[in-house]
Amino acid sequence: MNSARPGQLRLGDRIRFQKHIYTVVGLTGMRVRLADGHGIGMLVDQVHLQSAEDFTVLGAGDRTALGSAALLDTLPGPVAERALWWQRHLVELLTGLPPNAPAGSGVKPELKLPLDRGHLETGT
């Protein structure tokens, strides 16, 4: 295993995990969001990822291509503000927490999915 130390993964890193190649596209706390070459993603606990037998950091990707905030400087103010709002909103929808959530925050109840499928069908 050619493991990076915890916290050493960065956006854009290319890794091997579970016999597939992924790019690190998100880091939230101890969770790592990965995307394969087809854009299919997964969210993995960093400890689980880095302890996997086949985990290997293959190299750093082009980190500037991952949506640098510097690109927002080229947009009119209201457009840049709206883009940042959408970014924060999407992070919250995908992870259950806003990007600036304090450590130990819980997922908002309205963002939790019901575990019982019957709950959805009966509306109760």
Tab-separated table of N, CA, C and O in Angstrom, residues 25-122:
chain	number	residue	atom	x	y	z
A	25	VAL	N	-12.454	14.591	-5.659
A	25	VAL	CA	-13.187	15.789	-6.072
A	25	VAL	C	-13.792	16.534	-4.890
A	25	VAL	O	-14.375	17.599	-5.070
A	26	GLY	N	-13.670	15.978	-3.695
A	26	GLY	CA	-14.187	16.665	-2.526
A	26	GLY	C	-13.613	16.101	-1.247
A	26	GLY	O	-13.348	14.902	-1.159
A	27	LEU	N	-13.406	16.964	-0.271
A	27	LEU	CA	-12.909	16.572	1.050
A	27	LEU	C	-13.746	17.308	2.084
A	27	LEU	O	-13.788	18.542	2.086
A	28	THR	N	-14.459	16.561	2.916
A	28	THR	CA	-15.288	17.149	3.960
A	28	THR	C	-15.019	16.391	5.250
A	28	THR	O	-15.401	15.234	5.365
A	29	GLY	N	-14.358	17.038	6.180
A	29	GLY	CA	-14.007	16.358	7.420
A	29	GLY	C	-13.136	15.155	7.112
A	29	GLY	O	-12.098	15.276	6.486
A	30	MET	N	-13.592	13.984	7.533
A	30	MET	CA	-12.842	12.746	7.266
A	30	MET	C	-13.446	11.956	6.105
A	30	MET	O	-13.171	10.783	5.944
A	31	ARG	N	-14.252	12.605	5.297
A	31	ARG	CA	-14.863	11.940	4.147
A	31	ARG	C	-14.222	12.447	2.862
A	31	ARG	O	-13.879	13.615	2.730
A	32	VAL	N	-14.085	11.527	1.912
A	32	VAL	CA	-13.475	11.832	0.628
A	32	VAL	C	-14.486	11.521	-0.464
A	32	VAL	O	-15.031	10.418	-0.509
A	33	ARG	N	-14.753	12.486	-1.324
A	33	ARG	CA	-15.643	12.264	-2.463
A	33	ARG	C	-14.765	11.953	-3.667
A	33	ARG	O	-13.848	12.709	-3.988
A	34	LEU	N	-15.049	10.807	-4.286
A	34	LEU	CA	-14.284	10.335	-5.435
A	34	LEU	C	-15.160	10.325	-6.678
A	34	LEU	O	-16.371	10.121	-6.583
A	35	ALA	N	-14.557	10.524	-7.839
A	35	ALA	CA	-15.268	10.394	-9.110
A	35	ALA	C	-14.385	9.596	-10.061
A	35	ALA	O	-13.176	9.802	-10.128
A	36	ASP	N	-15.025	8.659	-10.783
A	36	ASP	CA	-14.259	7.888	-11.767
A	36	ASP	C	-14.242	8.643	-13.093
A	36	ASP	O	-14.741	9.758	-13.206
A	37	GLY	N	-13.670	8.041	-14.120
A	37	GLY	CA	-13.534	8.670	-15.429
A	37	GLY	C	-14.851	8.960	-16.113
A	37	GLY	O	-14.912	9.757	-17.052
A	38	HIS	N	-15.938	8.338	-15.657
A	38	HIS	CA	-17.262	8.555	-16.243
A	38	HIS	C	-18.071	9.551	-15.424
A	38	HIS	O	-19.244	9.782	-15.717
A	39	GLY	N	-17.486	10.095	-14.366
A	39	GLY	CA	-18.175	11.053	-13.518
A	39	GLY	C	-19.013	10.418	-12.431
A	39	GLY	O	-19.711	11.104	-11.692
A	40	ILE	N	-18.972	9.095	-12.317
A	40	ILE	CA	-19.724	8.407	-11.265
A	40	ILE	C	-18.937	8.537	-9.970
A	40	ILE	O	-17.750	8.248	-9.921
A	41	GLY	N	-19.624	8.989	-8.924
A	41	GLY	CA	-18.924	9.286	-7.694
A	41	GLY	C	-19.326	8.424	-6.526
A	41	GLY	O	-20.287	7.657	-6.589
A	42	MET	N	-18.565	8.563	-5.467
A	42	MET	CA	-18.854	7.892	-4.203
A	42	MET	C	-18.234	8.702	-3.083
A	42	MET	O	-17.290	9.463	-3.301
A	43	LEU	N	-18.807	8.548	-1.900
A	43	LEU	CA	-18.297	9.188	-0.703
A	43	LEU	C	-17.744	8.096	0.202
A	43	LEU	O	-18.435	7.127	0.498
A	44	VAL	N	-16.478	8.238	0.600
A	44	VAL	CA	-15.787	7.194	1.354
A	44	VAL	C	-15.143	7.815	2.585
A	44	VAL	O	-14.592	8.915	2.520
A	45	ASP	N	-15.193	7.112	3.703
A	45	ASP	CA	-14.480	7.525	4.897
A	45	ASP	C	-12.980	7.433	4.619
A	45	ASP	O	-12.494	6.433	4.088
A	46	GLN	N	-12.237	8.483	4.962
A	46	GLN	CA	-10.812	8.535	4.666
A	46	GLN	C	-10.028	7.378	5.293
A	46	GLN	O	-9.123	6.822	4.677
A	47	VAL	N	-10.397	6.984	6.505
A	47	VAL	CA	-9.701	5.874	7.165
A	47	VAL	C	-9.930	4.574	6.387
A	47	VAL	O	-8.997	3.817	6.135
A	48	HIS	N	-11.163	4.331	5.972
A	48	HIS	CA	-11.476	3.141	5.175
A	48	HIS	C	-10.711	3.169	3.851
A	48	HIS	O	-10.122	2.176	3.439
A	49	LEU	N	-10.710	4.314	3.202
A	49	LEU	CA	-10.021	4.462	1.917
A	49	LEU	C	-8.532	4.164	2.064
A	49	LEU	O	-7.976	3.330	1.352
A	50	GLN	N	-7.896	4.827	3.008
A	50	GLN	CA	-6.445	4.715	3.119
A	50	GLN	C	-5.979	3.402	3.735
A	50	GLN	O	-4.812	3.055	3.623
A	51	SER	N	-6.897	2.658	4.356
A	51	SER	CA	-6.501	1.359	4.895
A	51	SER	C	-6.786	0.224	3.909
A	51	SER	O	-6.424	-0.918	4.180
A	52	ALA	N	-7.417	0.534	2.784
A	52	ALA	CA	-7.691	-0.504	1.780
A	52	ALA	C	-6.381	-1.043	1.223
A	52	ALA	O	-5.427	-0.291	0.995
A	53	GLU	N	-6.340	-2.342	1.019
A	53	GLU	CA	-5.109	-2.995	0.581
A	53	GLU	C	-4.590	-2.452	-0.741
A	53	GLU	O	-3.384	-2.331	-0.943
A	54	ASP	N	-5.480	-2.103	-1.666
A	54	ASP	CA	-5.026	-1.644	-2.980
A	54	ASP	C	-4.986	-0.121	-3.114
A	54	ASP	O	-4.748	0.406	-4.191
A	55	PHE	N	-5.175	0.622	-1.993
A	55	PHE	CA	-5.145	2.084	-2.075
A	55	PHE	C	-3.752	2.568	-2.453
A	55	PHE	O	-2.757	2.187	-1.851
A	56	THR	N	-3.709	3.411	-3.473
A	56	THR	CA	-2.452	3.997	-3.914
A	56	THR	C	-2.722	5.400	-4.433
A	56	THR	O	-3.683	5.616	-5.173
A	57	VAL	N	-1.899	6.361	-4.057
A	57	VAL	CA	-1.957	7.684	-4.654
A	57	VAL	C	-1.127	7.620	-5.922
A	57	VAL	O	0.070	7.344	-5.877
A	58	LEU	N	-1.776	7.840	-7.055
A	58	LEU	CA	-1.095	7.742	-8.341
A	58	LEU	C	-0.427	9.049	-8.739
A	58	LEU	O	0.526	9.043	-9.506
A	59	GLY	N	-0.946	10.140	-8.247
A	59	GLY	CA	-0.342	11.428	-8.563
A	59	GLY	C	-1.333	12.553	-8.404
A	59	GLY	O	-2.527	12.337	-8.218
A	60	ALA	N	-0.806	13.754	-8.470
A	60	ALA	CA	-1.642	14.941	-8.342
A	60	ALA	C	-2.227	15.282	-9.697
A	60	ALA	O	-1.549	15.217	-10.718
A	61	GLY	N	-3.489	15.638	-9.679
A	61	GLY	CA	-4.142	16.064	-10.907
A	61	GLY	C	-3.964	17.549	-11.122
A	61	GLY	O	-3.219	18.214	-10.409
A	62	ASP	N	-4.657	18.073	-12.100
A	62	ASP	CA	-4.627	19.496	-12.387
A	62	ASP	C	-5.587	20.195	-11.445
A	62	ASP	O	-6.772	20.326	-11.716
A	63	ARG	N	-5.081	20.612	-10.310
A	63	ARG	CA	-5.954	21.180	-9.276
A	63	ARG	C	-6.609	22.483	-9.699
A	63	ARG	O	-7.668	22.822	-9.234
A	64	THR	N	-5.998	23.229	-10.597
A	64	THR	CA	-6.606	24.483	-11.011
A	64	THR	C	-7.853	24.252	-11.846
A	64	THR	O	-8.677	25.137	-11.984
A	65	ALA	N	-8.035	23.060	-12.379
A	65	ALA	CA	-9.196	22.788	-13.208
A	65	ALA	C	-10.421	22.398	-12.385
A	65	ALA	O	-11.446	22.076	-12.941
A	66	LEU	N	-10.313	22.426	-11.061
A	66	LEU	CA	-11.412	21.977	-10.219
A	66	LEU	C	-12.312	23.100	-9.729
A	66	LEU	O	-12.980	22.974	-8.729
A	67	GLY	N	-12.359	24.190	-10.438
A	67	GLY	CA	-13.274	25.252	-10.062
A	67	GLY	C	-12.672	26.254	-9.101
A	67	GLY	O	-13.257	26.585	-8.087
A	68	SER	N	-11.524	26.753	-9.439
A	68	SER	CA	-10.848	27.727	-8.591
A	68	SER	C	-11.741	28.930	-8.350
A	68	SER	O	-12.396	29.459	-9.238
A	69	ALA	N	-11.772	29.393	-7.106
A	69	ALA	CA	-12.565	30.572	-6.759
A	69	ALA	C	-12.055	31.803	-7.489
A	69	ALA	O	-12.795	32.770	-7.664
A	70	ALA	N	-10.815	31.777	-7.956
A	70	ALA	CA	-10.281	32.911	-8.706
A	70	ALA	C	-11.071	33.158	-9.977
A	70	ALA	O	-11.147	34.286	-10.456
A	71	LEU	N	-11.684	32.127	-10.528
A	71	LEU	CA	-12.495	32.293	-11.736
A	71	LEU	C	-13.712	33.169	-11.473
A	71	LEU	O	-14.244	33.797	-12.387
A	72	LEU	N	-14.171	33.214	-10.229
A	72	LEU	CA	-15.331	34.036	-9.889
A	72	LEU	C	-15.035	35.521	-10.067
A	72	LEU	O	-15.944	36.317	-10.270
A	73	ASP	N	-13.764	35.903	-10.000
A	73	ASP	CA	-13.392	37.311	-10.168
A	73	ASP	C	-13.722	37.819	-11.565
A	73	ASP	O	-13.820	39.024	-11.768
A	74	THR	N	-13.880	36.923	-12.514
A	74	THR	CA	-14.178	37.334	-13.886
A	74	THR	C	-15.675	37.534	-14.106
A	74	THR	O	-16.073	37.978	-15.175
A	75	LEU	N	-16.497	37.191	-13.126
A	75	LEU	CA	-17.952	37.306	-13.247
A	75	LEU	C	-18.460	38.577	-12.572
A	75	LEU	O	-17.853	39.052	-11.613
A	76	PRO	N	-19.596	39.102	-13.048
A	76	PRO	CA	-20.201	40.232	-12.331
A	76	PRO	C	-20.533	39.823	-10.902
A	76	PRO	O	-20.873	38.666	-10.632
A	77	GLY	N	-20.463	40.759	-9.952
A	77	GLY	CA	-20.674	40.490	-8.537
A	77	GLY	C	-21.891	39.646	-8.213
A	77	GLY	O	-21.773	38.624	-7.531
A	78	PRO	N	-23.089	40.008	-8.684
A	78	PRO	CA	-24.274	39.215	-8.358
A	78	PRO	C	-24.214	37.784	-8.906
A	78	PRO	O	-24.702	36.852	-8.266
A	79	VAL	N	-23.590	37.606	-10.057
A	79	VAL	CA	-23.472	36.266	-10.637
A	79	VAL	C	-22.521	35.419	-9.792
A	79	VAL	O	-22.804	34.252	-9.492
A	80	ALA	N	-21.410	36.013	-9.371
A	80	ALA	CA	-20.454	35.291	-8.525
A	80	ALA	C	-21.086	34.927	-7.185
A	80	ALA	O	-20.910	33.807	-6.693
A	81	GLU	N	-21.853	35.854	-6.603
A	81	GLU	CA	-22.527	35.570	-5.335
A	81	GLU	C	-23.520	34.425	-5.481
A	81	GLU	O	-23.605	33.553	-4.617
A	82	ARG	N	-24.257	34.422	-6.581
A	82	ARG	CA	-25.234	33.353	-6.817
A	82	ARG	C	-24.529	32.013	-7.018
A	82	ARG	O	-24.993	30.980	-6.530
A	83	ALA	N	-23.384	32.012	-7.716
A	83	ALA	CA	-22.619	30.774	-7.913
A	83	ALA	C	-22.136	30.226	-6.581
A	83	ALA	O	-22.198	29.015	-6.338
A	84	LEU	N	-21.670	31.094	-5.694
A	84	LEU	CA	-21.221	30.648	-4.376
A	84	LEU	C	-22.391	30.119	-3.554
A	84	LEU	O	-22.246	29.140	-2.825
A	85	TRP	N	-23.564	30.771	-3.672
A	85	TRP	CA	-24.745	30.283	-2.970
A	85	TRP	C	-25.077	28.873	-3.430
A	85	TRP	O	-25.324	27.985	-2.613
A	86	TRP	N	-25.068	28.643	-4.751
A	86	TRP	CA	-25.372	27.307	-5.287
A	86	TRP	C	-24.344	26.283	-4.821
A	86	TRP	O	-24.674	25.149	-4.506
A	87	GLN	N	-23.094	26.683	-4.795
A	87	GLN	CA	-22.047	25.756	-4.348
A	87	GLN	C	-22.311	25.319	-2.910
A	87	GLN	O	-22.291	24.129	-2.600
A	88	ARG	N	-22.572	26.273	-2.022
A	88	ARG	CA	-22.847	25.938	-0.620
A	88	ARG	C	-24.101	25.069	-0.506
A	88	ARG	O	-24.145	24.106	0.255
A	89	HIS	N	-25.120	25.405	-1.279
A	89	HIS	CA	-26.379	24.666	-1.260
A	89	HIS	C	-26.172	23.217	-1.718
A	89	HIS	O	-26.666	22.278	-1.092
A	90	LEU	N	-25.427	23.024	-2.795
A	90	LEU	CA	-25.184	21.668	-3.303
A	90	LEU	C	-24.351	20.850	-2.335
A	90	LEU	O	-24.612	19.658	-2.137
A	91	VAL	N	-23.354	21.467	-1.715
A	91	VAL	CA	-22.559	20.743	-0.712
A	91	VAL	C	-23.470	20.284	0.415
A	91	VAL	O	-23.397	19.137	0.876
A	92	GLU	N	-24.383	21.154	0.848
A	92	GLU	CA	-25.298	20.787	1.931
A	92	GLU	C	-26.236	19.661	1.510
A	92	GLU	O	-26.492	18.735	2.275
A	93	LEU	N	-26.733	19.709	0.278
A	93	LEU	CA	-27.609	18.637	-0.192
A	93	LEU	C	-26.876	17.312	-0.312
A	93	LEU	O	-27.415	16.254	0.012
A	94	LEU	N	-25.628	17.352	-0.775
A	94	LEU	CA	-24.864	16.118	-0.976
A	94	LEU	C	-24.345	15.521	0.325
A	94	LEU	O	-24.248	14.307	0.463
A	95	THR	N	-23.991	16.381	1.268
A	95	THR	CA	-23.364	15.872	2.499
A	95	THR	C	-24.281	15.945	3.712
A	95	THR	O	-23.999	15.327	4.725
A	96	GLY	N	-25.362	16.747	3.623
A	96	GLY	CA	-26.248	16.934	4.767
A	96	GLY	C	-25.812	18.053	5.680
A	96	GLY	O	-26.488	18.389	6.640
A	97	LEU	N	-24.663	18.654	5.398
A	97	LEU	CA	-24.137	19.741	6.224
A	97	LEU	C	-23.651	20.878	5.339
A	97	LEU	O	-23.058	20.633	4.282
A	98	PRO	N	-23.846	22.133	5.756
A	98	PRO	CA	-23.274	23.236	4.992
A	98	PRO	C	-21.755	23.219	5.108
A	98	PRO	O	-21.210	22.673	6.074
A	99	PRO	N	-21.040	23.811	4.154
A	99	PRO	CA	-19.570	23.765	4.180
A	99	PRO	C	-18.956	24.356	5.443
A	99	PRO	O	-17.887	23.951	5.851
A	100	ASN	N	-19.625	25.310	6.075
A	100	ASN	CA	-19.063	25.960	7.269
A	100	ASN	C	-19.654	25.418	8.564
A	100	ASN	O	-19.592	26.071	9.599
A	101	ALA	N	-20.202	24.204	8.536
A	101	ALA	CA	-20.818	23.626	9.736
A	101	ALA	C	-19.758	23.379	10.813
A	101	ALA	O	-18.670	22.891	10.518
A	102	PRO	N	-20.078	23.708	12.065
A	102	PRO	CA	-19.131	23.439	13.153
A	102	PRO	C	-18.900	21.927	13.316
A	102	PRO	O	-19.771	21.124	12.999
A	103	ALA	N	-17.733	21.573	13.803
A	103	ALA	CA	-17.415	20.165	14.039
A	103	ALA	C	-18.466	19.560	14.960
A	103	ALA	O	-18.907	20.186	15.917
A	104	GLY	N	-18.899	18.359	14.652
A	104	GLY	CA	-19.874	17.650	15.455
A	104	GLY	C	-21.312	17.966	15.107
A	104	GLY	O	-22.228	17.457	15.741
A	105	SER	N	-21.528	18.826	14.109
A	105	SER	CA	-22.898	19.156	13.696
A	105	SER	C	-23.577	17.927	13.123
A	105	SER	O	-22.944	17.087	12.497
A	106	GLY	N	-24.875	17.844	13.336
A	106	GLY	CA	-25.658	16.745	12.790
A	106	GLY	C	-26.366	17.166	11.520
A	106	GLY	O	-26.541	18.353	11.249
A	107	VAL	N	-26.759	16.194	10.749
A	107	VAL	CA	-27.496	16.445	9.519
A	107	VAL	C	-28.879	16.986	9.877
A	107	VAL	O	-29.535	16.499	10.796
A	108	LYS	N	-29.320	17.986	9.111
A	108	LYS	CA	-30.648	18.550	9.343
A	108	LYS	C	-31.694	17.468	9.118
A	108	LYS	O	-31.590	16.697	8.156
A	109	PRO	N	-32.719	17.386	9.977
A	109	PRO	CA	-33.750	16.346	9.822
A	109	PRO	C	-34.401	16.360	8.445
A	109	PRO	O	-34.698	15.307	7.895
A	110	GLU	N	-34.595	17.537	7.871
A	110	GLU	CA	-35.251	17.599	6.562
A	110	GLU	C	-34.373	17.077	5.424
A	110	GLU	O	-34.861	16.818	4.325
A	111	LEU	N	-33.085	16.898	5.678
A	111	LEU	CA	-32.188	16.357	4.655
A	111	LEU	C	-31.956	14.861	4.812
A	111	LEU	O	-31.321	14.243	3.969
A	112	LYS	N	-32.457	14.267	5.901
A	112	LYS	CA	-32.307	12.828	6.109
A	112	LYS	C	-33.338	12.086	5.280
A	112	LYS	O	-34.497	12.487	5.199
A	113	LEU	N	-32.921	11.003	4.664
A	113	LEU	CA	-33.850	10.173	3.903
A	113	LEU	C	-34.505	9.172	4.834
A	113	LEU	O	-33.849	8.611	5.706
A	114	PRO	N	-35.803	8.918	4.658
A	114	PRO	CA	-36.449	7.904	5.495
A	114	PRO	C	-35.873	6.527	5.205
A	114	PRO	O	-35.590	6.195	4.054
A	115	LEU	N	-35.681	5.748	6.266
A	115	LEU	CA	-35.135	4.406	6.102
A	115	LEU	C	-36.202	3.409	5.686
A	115	LEU	O	-35.913	2.392	5.079
A	116	ASP	N	-37.441	3.685	6.009
A	116	ASP	CA	-38.531	2.777	5.717
A	116	ASP	C	-39.242	3.217	4.439
A	116	ASP	O	-39.819	4.286	4.382
A	117	ARG	N	-39.160	2.402	3.402
A	117	ARG	CA	-39.777	2.739	2.130
A	117	ARG	C	-41.282	2.920	2.262
A	117	ARG	O	-41.884	3.717	1.561
A	118	GLY	N	-41.924	2.188	3.155
A	118	GLY	CA	-43.348	2.324	3.379
A	118	GLY	C	-43.712	3.739	3.812
A	118	GLY	O	-44.792	4.239	3.526
A	119	HIS	N	-42.774	4.399	4.484
A	119	HIS	CA	-42.983	5.775	4.923
A	119	HIS	C	-43.250	6.676	3.713
A	119	HIS	O	-44.122	7.531	3.746
A	120	LEU	N	-42.511	6.463	2.626
A	120	LEU	CA	-42.685	7.264	1.425
A	120	LEU	C	-44.011	6.936	0.735
A	120	LEU	O	-44.681	7.815	0.221
A	121	GLU	N	-44.360	5.677	0.704
A	121	GLU	CA	-45.549	5.257	-0.024
A	121	GLU	C	-46.843	5.663	0.684
A	121	GLU	O	-47.830	5.986	0.044
A	122	THR	N	-46.843	5.674	2.005
A	122	THR	CA	-48.066	5.996	2.729
A	122	THR	C	-48.165	7.476	3.069
A	122	THR	O	-49.219	7.972	3.408
